[in-house]
PDB file of C-alpha atoms and ligand atoms in Angstrom:
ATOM      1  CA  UNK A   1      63.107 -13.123  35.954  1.00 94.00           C
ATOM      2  CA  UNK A   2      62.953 -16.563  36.895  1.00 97.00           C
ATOM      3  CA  UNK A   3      65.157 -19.353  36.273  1.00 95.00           C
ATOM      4  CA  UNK A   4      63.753 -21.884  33.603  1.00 94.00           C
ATOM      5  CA  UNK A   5      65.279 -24.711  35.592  1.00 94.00           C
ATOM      6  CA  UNK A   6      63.570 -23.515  38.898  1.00 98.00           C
ATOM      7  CA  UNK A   7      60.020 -24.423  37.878  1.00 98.00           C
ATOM      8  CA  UNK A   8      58.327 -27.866  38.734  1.00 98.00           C
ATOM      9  CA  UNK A   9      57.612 -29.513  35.697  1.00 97.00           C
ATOM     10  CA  UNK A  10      55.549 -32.951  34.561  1.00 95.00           C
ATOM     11  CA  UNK A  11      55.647 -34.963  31.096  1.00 94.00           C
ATOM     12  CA  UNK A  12      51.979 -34.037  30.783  1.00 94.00           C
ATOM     13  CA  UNK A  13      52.042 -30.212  30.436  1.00 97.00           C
ATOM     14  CA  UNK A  14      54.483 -28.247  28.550  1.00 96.00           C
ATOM     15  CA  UNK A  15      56.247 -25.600  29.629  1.00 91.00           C
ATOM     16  CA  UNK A  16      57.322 -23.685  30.757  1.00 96.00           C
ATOM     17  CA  UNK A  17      58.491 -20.706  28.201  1.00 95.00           C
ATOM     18  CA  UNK A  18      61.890 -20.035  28.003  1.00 94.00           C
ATOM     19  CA  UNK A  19      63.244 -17.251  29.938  1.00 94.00           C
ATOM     20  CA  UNK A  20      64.026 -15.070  27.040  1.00 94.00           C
ATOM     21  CA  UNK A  21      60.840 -15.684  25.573  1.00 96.00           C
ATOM     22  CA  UNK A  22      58.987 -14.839  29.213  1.00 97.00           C
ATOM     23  CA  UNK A  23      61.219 -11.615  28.837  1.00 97.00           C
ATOM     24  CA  UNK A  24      60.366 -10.503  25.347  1.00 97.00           C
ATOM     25  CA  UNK A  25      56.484 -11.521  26.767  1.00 98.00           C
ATOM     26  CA  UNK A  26      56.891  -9.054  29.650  1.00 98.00           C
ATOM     27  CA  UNK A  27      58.459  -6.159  27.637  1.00 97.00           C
ATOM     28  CA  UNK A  28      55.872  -6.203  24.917  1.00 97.00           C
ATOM     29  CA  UNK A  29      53.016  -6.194  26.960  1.00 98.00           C
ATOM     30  CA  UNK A  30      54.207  -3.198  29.105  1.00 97.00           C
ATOM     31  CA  UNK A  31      52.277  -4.682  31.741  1.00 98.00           C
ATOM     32  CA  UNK A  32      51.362  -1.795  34.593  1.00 98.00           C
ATOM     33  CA  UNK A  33      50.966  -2.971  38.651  1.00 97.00           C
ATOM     34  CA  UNK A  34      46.888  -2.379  38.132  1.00 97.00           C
ATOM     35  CA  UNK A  35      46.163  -4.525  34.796  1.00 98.00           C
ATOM     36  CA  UNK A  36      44.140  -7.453  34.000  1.00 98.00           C
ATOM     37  CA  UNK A  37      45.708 -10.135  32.716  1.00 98.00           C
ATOM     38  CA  UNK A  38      44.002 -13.367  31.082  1.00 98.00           C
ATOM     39  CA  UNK A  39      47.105 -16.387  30.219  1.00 98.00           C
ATOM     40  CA  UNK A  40      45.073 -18.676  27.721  1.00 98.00           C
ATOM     41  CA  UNK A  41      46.692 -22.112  27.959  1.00 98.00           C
ATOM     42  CA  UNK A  42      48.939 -21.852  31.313  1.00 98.00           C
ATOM     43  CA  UNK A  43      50.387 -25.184  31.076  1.00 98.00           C
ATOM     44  CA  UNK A  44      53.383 -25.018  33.796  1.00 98.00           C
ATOM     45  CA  UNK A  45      52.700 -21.426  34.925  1.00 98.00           C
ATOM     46  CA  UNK A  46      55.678 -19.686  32.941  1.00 98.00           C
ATOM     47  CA  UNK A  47      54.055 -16.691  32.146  1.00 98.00           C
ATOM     48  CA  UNK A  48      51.207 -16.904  35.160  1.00 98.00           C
ATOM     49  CA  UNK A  49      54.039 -16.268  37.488  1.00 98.00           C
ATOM     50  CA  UNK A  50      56.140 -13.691  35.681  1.00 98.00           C
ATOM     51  CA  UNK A  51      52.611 -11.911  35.475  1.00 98.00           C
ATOM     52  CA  UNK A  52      51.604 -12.384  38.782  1.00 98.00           C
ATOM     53  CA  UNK A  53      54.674 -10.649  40.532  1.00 97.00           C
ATOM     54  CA  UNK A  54      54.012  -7.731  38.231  1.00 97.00           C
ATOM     55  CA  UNK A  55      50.376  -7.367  37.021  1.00 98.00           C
ATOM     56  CA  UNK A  56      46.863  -6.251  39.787  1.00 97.00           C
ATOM     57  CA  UNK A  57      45.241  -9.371  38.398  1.00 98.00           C
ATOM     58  CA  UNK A  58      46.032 -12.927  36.968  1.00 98.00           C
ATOM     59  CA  UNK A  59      43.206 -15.046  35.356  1.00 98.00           C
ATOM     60  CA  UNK A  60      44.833 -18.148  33.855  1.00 98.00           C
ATOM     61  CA  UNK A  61      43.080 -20.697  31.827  1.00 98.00           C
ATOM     62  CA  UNK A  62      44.210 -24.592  30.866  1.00 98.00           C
ATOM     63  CA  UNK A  63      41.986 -27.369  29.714  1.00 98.00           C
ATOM     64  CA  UNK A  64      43.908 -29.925  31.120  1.00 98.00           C
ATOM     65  CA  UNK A  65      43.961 -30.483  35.058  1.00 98.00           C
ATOM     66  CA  UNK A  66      47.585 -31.333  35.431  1.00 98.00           C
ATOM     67  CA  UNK A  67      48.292 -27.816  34.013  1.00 98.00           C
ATOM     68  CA  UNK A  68      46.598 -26.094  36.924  1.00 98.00           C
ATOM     69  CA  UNK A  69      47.547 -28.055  39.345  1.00 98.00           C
ATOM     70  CA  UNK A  70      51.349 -27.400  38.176  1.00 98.00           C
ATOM     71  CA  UNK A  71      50.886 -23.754  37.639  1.00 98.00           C
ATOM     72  CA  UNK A  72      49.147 -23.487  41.835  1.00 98.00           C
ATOM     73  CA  UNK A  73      52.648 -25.622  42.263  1.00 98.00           C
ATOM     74  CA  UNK A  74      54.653 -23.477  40.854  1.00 98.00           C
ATOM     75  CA  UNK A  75      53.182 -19.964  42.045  1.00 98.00           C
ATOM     76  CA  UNK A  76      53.704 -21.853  45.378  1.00 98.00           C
ATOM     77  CA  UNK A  77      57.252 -22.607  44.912  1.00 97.00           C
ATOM     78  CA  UNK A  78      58.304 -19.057  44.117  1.00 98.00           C
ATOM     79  CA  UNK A  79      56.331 -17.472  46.621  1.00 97.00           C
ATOM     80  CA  UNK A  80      54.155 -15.091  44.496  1.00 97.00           C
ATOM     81  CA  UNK A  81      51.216 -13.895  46.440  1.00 91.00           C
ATOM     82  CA  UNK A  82      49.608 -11.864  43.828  1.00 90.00           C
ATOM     83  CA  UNK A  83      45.815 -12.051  42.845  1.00 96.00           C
ATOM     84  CA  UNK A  84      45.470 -15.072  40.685  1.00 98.00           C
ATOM     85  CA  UNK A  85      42.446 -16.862  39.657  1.00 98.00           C
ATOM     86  CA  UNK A  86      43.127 -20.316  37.902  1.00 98.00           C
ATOM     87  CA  UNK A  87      40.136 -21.655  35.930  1.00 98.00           C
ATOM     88  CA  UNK A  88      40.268 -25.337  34.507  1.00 98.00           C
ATOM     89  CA  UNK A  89      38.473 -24.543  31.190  1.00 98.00           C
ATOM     90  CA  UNK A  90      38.460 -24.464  27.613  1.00 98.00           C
ATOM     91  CA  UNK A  91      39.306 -20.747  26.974  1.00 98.00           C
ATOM     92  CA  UNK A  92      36.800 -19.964  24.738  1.00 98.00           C
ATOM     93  CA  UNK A  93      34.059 -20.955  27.539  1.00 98.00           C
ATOM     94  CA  UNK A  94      36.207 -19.284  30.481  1.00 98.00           C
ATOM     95  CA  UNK A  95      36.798 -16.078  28.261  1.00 98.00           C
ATOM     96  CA  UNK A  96      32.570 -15.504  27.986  1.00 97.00           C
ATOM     97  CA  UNK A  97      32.653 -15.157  31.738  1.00 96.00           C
ATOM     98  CA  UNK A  98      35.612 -12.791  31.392  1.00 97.00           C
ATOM     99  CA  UNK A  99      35.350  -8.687  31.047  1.00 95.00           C
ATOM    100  CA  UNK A 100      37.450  -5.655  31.525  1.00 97.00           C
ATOM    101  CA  UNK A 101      41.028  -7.308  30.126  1.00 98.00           C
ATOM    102  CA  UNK A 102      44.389  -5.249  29.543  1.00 98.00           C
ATOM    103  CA  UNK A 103      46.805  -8.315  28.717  1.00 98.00           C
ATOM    104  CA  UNK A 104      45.847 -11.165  26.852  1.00 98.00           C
ATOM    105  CA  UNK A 105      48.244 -14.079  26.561  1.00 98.00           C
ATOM    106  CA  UNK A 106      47.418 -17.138  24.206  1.00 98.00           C
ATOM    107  CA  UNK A 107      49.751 -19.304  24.708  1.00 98.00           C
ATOM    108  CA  UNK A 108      47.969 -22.375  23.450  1.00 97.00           C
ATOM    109  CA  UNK A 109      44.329 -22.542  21.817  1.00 97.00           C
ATOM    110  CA  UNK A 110      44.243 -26.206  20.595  1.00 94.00           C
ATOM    111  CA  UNK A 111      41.874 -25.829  17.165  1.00 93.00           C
ATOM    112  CA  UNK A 112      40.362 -22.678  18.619  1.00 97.00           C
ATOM    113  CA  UNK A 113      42.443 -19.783  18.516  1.00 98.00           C
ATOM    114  CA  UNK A 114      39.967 -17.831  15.622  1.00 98.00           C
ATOM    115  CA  UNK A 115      37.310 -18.332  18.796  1.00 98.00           C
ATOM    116  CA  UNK A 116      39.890 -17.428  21.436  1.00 98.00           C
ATOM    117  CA  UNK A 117      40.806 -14.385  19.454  1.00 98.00           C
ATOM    118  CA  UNK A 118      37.167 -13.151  18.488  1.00 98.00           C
ATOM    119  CA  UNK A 119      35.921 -13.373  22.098  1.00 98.00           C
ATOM    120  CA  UNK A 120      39.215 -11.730  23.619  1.00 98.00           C
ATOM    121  CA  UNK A 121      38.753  -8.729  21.254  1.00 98.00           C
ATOM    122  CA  UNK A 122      35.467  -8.620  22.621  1.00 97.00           C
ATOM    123  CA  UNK A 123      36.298  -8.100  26.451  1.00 97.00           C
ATOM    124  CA  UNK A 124      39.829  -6.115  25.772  1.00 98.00           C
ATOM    125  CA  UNK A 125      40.204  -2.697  27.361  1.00 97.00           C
ATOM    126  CA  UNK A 126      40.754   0.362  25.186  1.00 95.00           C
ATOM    127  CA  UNK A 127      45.080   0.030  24.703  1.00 95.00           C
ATOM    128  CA  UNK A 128      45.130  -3.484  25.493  1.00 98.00           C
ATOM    129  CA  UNK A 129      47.752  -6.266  24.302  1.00 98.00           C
ATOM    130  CA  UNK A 130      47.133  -9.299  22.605  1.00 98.00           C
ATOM    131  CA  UNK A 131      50.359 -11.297  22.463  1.00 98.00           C
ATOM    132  CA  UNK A 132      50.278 -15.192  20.774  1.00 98.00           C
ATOM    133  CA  UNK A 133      53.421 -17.418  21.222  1.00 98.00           C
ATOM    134  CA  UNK A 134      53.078 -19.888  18.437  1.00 97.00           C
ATOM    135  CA  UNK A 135      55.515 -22.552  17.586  1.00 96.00           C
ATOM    136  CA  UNK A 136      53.136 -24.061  14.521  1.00 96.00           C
ATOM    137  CA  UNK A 137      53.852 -22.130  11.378  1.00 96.00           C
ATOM    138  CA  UNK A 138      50.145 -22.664  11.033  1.00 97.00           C
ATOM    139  CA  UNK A 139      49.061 -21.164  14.412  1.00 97.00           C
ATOM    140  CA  UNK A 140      51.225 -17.947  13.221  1.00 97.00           C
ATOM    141  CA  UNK A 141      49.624 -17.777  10.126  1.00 98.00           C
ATOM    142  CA  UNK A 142      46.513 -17.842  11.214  1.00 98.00           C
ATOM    143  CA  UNK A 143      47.022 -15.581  14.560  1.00 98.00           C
ATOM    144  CA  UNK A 144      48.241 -12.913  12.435  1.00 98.00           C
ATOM    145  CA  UNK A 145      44.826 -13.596   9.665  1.00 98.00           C
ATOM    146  CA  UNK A 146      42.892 -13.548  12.653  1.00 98.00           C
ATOM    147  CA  UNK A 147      44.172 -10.268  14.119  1.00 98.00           C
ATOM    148  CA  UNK A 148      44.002  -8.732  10.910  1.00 98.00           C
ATOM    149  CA  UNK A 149      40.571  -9.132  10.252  1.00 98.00           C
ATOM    150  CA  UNK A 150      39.637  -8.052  13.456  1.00 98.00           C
ATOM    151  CA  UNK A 151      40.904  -4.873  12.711  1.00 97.00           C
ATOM    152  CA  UNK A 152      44.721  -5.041  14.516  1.00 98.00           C
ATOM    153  CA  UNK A 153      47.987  -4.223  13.097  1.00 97.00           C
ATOM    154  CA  UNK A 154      49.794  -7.557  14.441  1.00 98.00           C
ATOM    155  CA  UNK A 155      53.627  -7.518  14.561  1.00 98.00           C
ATOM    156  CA  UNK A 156      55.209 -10.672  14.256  1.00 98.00           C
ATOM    157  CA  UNK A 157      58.644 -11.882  15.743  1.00 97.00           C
ATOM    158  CA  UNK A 158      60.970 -15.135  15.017  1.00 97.00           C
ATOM    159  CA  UNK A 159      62.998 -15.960  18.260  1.00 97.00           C
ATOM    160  CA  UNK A 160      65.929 -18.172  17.906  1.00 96.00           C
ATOM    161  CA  UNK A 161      67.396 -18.054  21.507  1.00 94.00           C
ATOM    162  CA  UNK A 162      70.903 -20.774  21.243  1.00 95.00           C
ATOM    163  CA  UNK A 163      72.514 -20.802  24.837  1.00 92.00           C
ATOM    164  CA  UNK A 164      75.983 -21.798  25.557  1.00 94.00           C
ATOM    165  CA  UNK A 165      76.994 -25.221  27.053  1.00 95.00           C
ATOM    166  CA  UNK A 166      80.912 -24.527  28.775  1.00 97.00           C
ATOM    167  CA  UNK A 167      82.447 -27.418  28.193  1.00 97.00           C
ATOM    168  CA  UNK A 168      86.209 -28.560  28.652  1.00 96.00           C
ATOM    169  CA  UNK A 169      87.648 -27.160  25.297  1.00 95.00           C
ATOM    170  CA  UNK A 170      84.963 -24.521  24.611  1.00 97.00           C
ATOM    171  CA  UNK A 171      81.363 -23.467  24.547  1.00 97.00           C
ATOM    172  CA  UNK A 172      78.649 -25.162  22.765  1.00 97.00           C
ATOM    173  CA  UNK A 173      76.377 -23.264  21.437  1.00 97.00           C
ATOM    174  CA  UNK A 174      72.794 -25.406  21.989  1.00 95.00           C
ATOM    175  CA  UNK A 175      69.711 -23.901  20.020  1.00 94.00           C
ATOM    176  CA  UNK A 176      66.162 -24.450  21.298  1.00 90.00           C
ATOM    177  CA  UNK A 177      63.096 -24.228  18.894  1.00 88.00           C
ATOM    178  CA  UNK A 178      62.213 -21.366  17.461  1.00 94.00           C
ATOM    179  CA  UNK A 179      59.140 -19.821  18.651  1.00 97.00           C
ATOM    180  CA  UNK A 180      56.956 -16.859  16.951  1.00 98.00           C
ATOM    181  CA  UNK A 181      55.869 -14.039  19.545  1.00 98.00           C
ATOM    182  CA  UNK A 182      53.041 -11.864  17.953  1.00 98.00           C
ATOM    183  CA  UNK A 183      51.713  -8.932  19.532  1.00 98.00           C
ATOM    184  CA  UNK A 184      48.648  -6.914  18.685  1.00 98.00           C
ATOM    185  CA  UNK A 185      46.986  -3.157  20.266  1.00 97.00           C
ATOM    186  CA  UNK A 186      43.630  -2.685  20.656  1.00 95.00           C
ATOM    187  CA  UNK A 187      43.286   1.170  18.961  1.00 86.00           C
TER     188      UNK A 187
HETATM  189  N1  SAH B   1      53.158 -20.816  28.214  1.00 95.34           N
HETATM  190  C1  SAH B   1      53.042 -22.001  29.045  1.00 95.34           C
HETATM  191  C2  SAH B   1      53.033 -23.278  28.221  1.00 95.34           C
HETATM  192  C3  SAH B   1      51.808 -23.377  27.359  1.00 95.34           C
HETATM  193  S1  SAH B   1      51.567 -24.983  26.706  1.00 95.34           S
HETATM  194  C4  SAH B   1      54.150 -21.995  30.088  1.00 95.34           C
HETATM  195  O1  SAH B   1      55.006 -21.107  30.086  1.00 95.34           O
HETATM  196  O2  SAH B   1      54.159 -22.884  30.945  1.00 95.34           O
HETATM  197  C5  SAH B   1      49.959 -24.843  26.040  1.00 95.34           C
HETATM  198  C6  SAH B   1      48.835 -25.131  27.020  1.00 95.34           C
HETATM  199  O3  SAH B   1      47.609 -24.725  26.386  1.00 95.34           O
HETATM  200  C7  SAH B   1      48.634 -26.600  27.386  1.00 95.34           C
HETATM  201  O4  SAH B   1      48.743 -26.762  28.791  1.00 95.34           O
HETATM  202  C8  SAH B   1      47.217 -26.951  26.892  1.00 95.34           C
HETATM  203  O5  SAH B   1      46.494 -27.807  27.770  1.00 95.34           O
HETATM  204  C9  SAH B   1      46.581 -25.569  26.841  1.00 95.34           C
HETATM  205  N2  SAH B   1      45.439 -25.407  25.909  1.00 95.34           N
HETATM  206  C10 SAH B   1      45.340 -25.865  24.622  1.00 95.34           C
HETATM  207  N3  SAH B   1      44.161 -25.484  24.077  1.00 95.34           N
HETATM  208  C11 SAH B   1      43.502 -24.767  25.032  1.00 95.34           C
HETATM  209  C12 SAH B   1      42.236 -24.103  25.071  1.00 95.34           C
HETATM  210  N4  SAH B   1      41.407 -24.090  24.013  1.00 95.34           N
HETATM  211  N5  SAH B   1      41.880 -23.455  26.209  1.00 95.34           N
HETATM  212  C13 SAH B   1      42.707 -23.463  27.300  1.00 95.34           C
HETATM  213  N6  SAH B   1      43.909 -24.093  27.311  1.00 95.34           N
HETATM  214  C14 SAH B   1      44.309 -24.722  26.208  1.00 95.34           C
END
């Protein structure tokens, strides 16, 4: 895994996903060394680059410039020579232009994610993963809607990561926000 502190970051694009999160990401997607994997909203490149060192394919998607520019950054800093494409793009224009998918990642959808989630169902593999990271209460509510009436079995999943701050007379335990990982199987 990668350090969080190791990746280049800017004020304008968030990011990237905390390490644990990135891990629970990875080990519910059971990515393989031959998938396809779309990351919807790349922002800094947190999960682009954990994908890319372990995925056949990388297709990431961000509406804002700064984000790809960060995320090229950032694949460049750790030295990750996989196969990725980075598209500047709303994802639910990128996604039309988008087939044969194993691993979907949305990991931001501004007011679209019923259209992100429609159109990814639409170019998913047989077996694929569809996993949202959602820190709205909204966005997790309607993911999980979404998924439902497309005909998934989502599984939701609360992650409250605290990590300890060693100080003088003990350790401080320091929470970061809480942040909803939902995961869905194409049948
Ligand atoms: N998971 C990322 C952080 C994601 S932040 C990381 O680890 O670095 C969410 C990103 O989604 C932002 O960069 C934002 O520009 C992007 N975004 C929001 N709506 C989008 C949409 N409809 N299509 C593509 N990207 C979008």
């Amino acid at each position: 895994m990668l350090n969080d502190s190791d990746f280049i970051k800017t004020c304008d694009v968030p990011g990237p996903s905390k390490e644990a999160i990135r891990a629970i990401v990875l080990y519910k997607s059971d990515v393989k060394n031959d998938d396809v994997v779309v990351d919807v909203g790349c922002g800094t490149g947190g999960f682009t680059c954990e994908f890319a060192q372990r995925a056949g394919r990388v297709i990431s998607i961000d509406t804002n410039p700064e984000a790809i520019k960060i995320t090229k950054k950032n694949l460049k800093k750790f030295n990750i020579d996989g196969d990725v494409t980075l598209i500047n793009n709303d994802g639910a224009n990128a996604l039309k232009s988008i087939d044969g998918i194993d691993i979907a990642i949305v990991g931001g959808s501004g007011r679209k994610l019923e259209e992100i989630l429609e159109l990814l169902d639409s170019r998913l593999n047989s077996k694929g993963r569809i996993i949202v990271t959602a820190i709205l209460v909204d966005t997790k509510v309607e993911a999980i809607n979404k998924l439902k009436e497309l005909g998934y079995n989502p599984q939701i999943m609360e992650v409250n990561i605290s990590k300890g701050r060693v100080l003088d007379r003990g350790i401080m335990m320091m929470s970061e926000n809480p942040i909803a990982v939902i995961t869905a199987k194409k049948r």
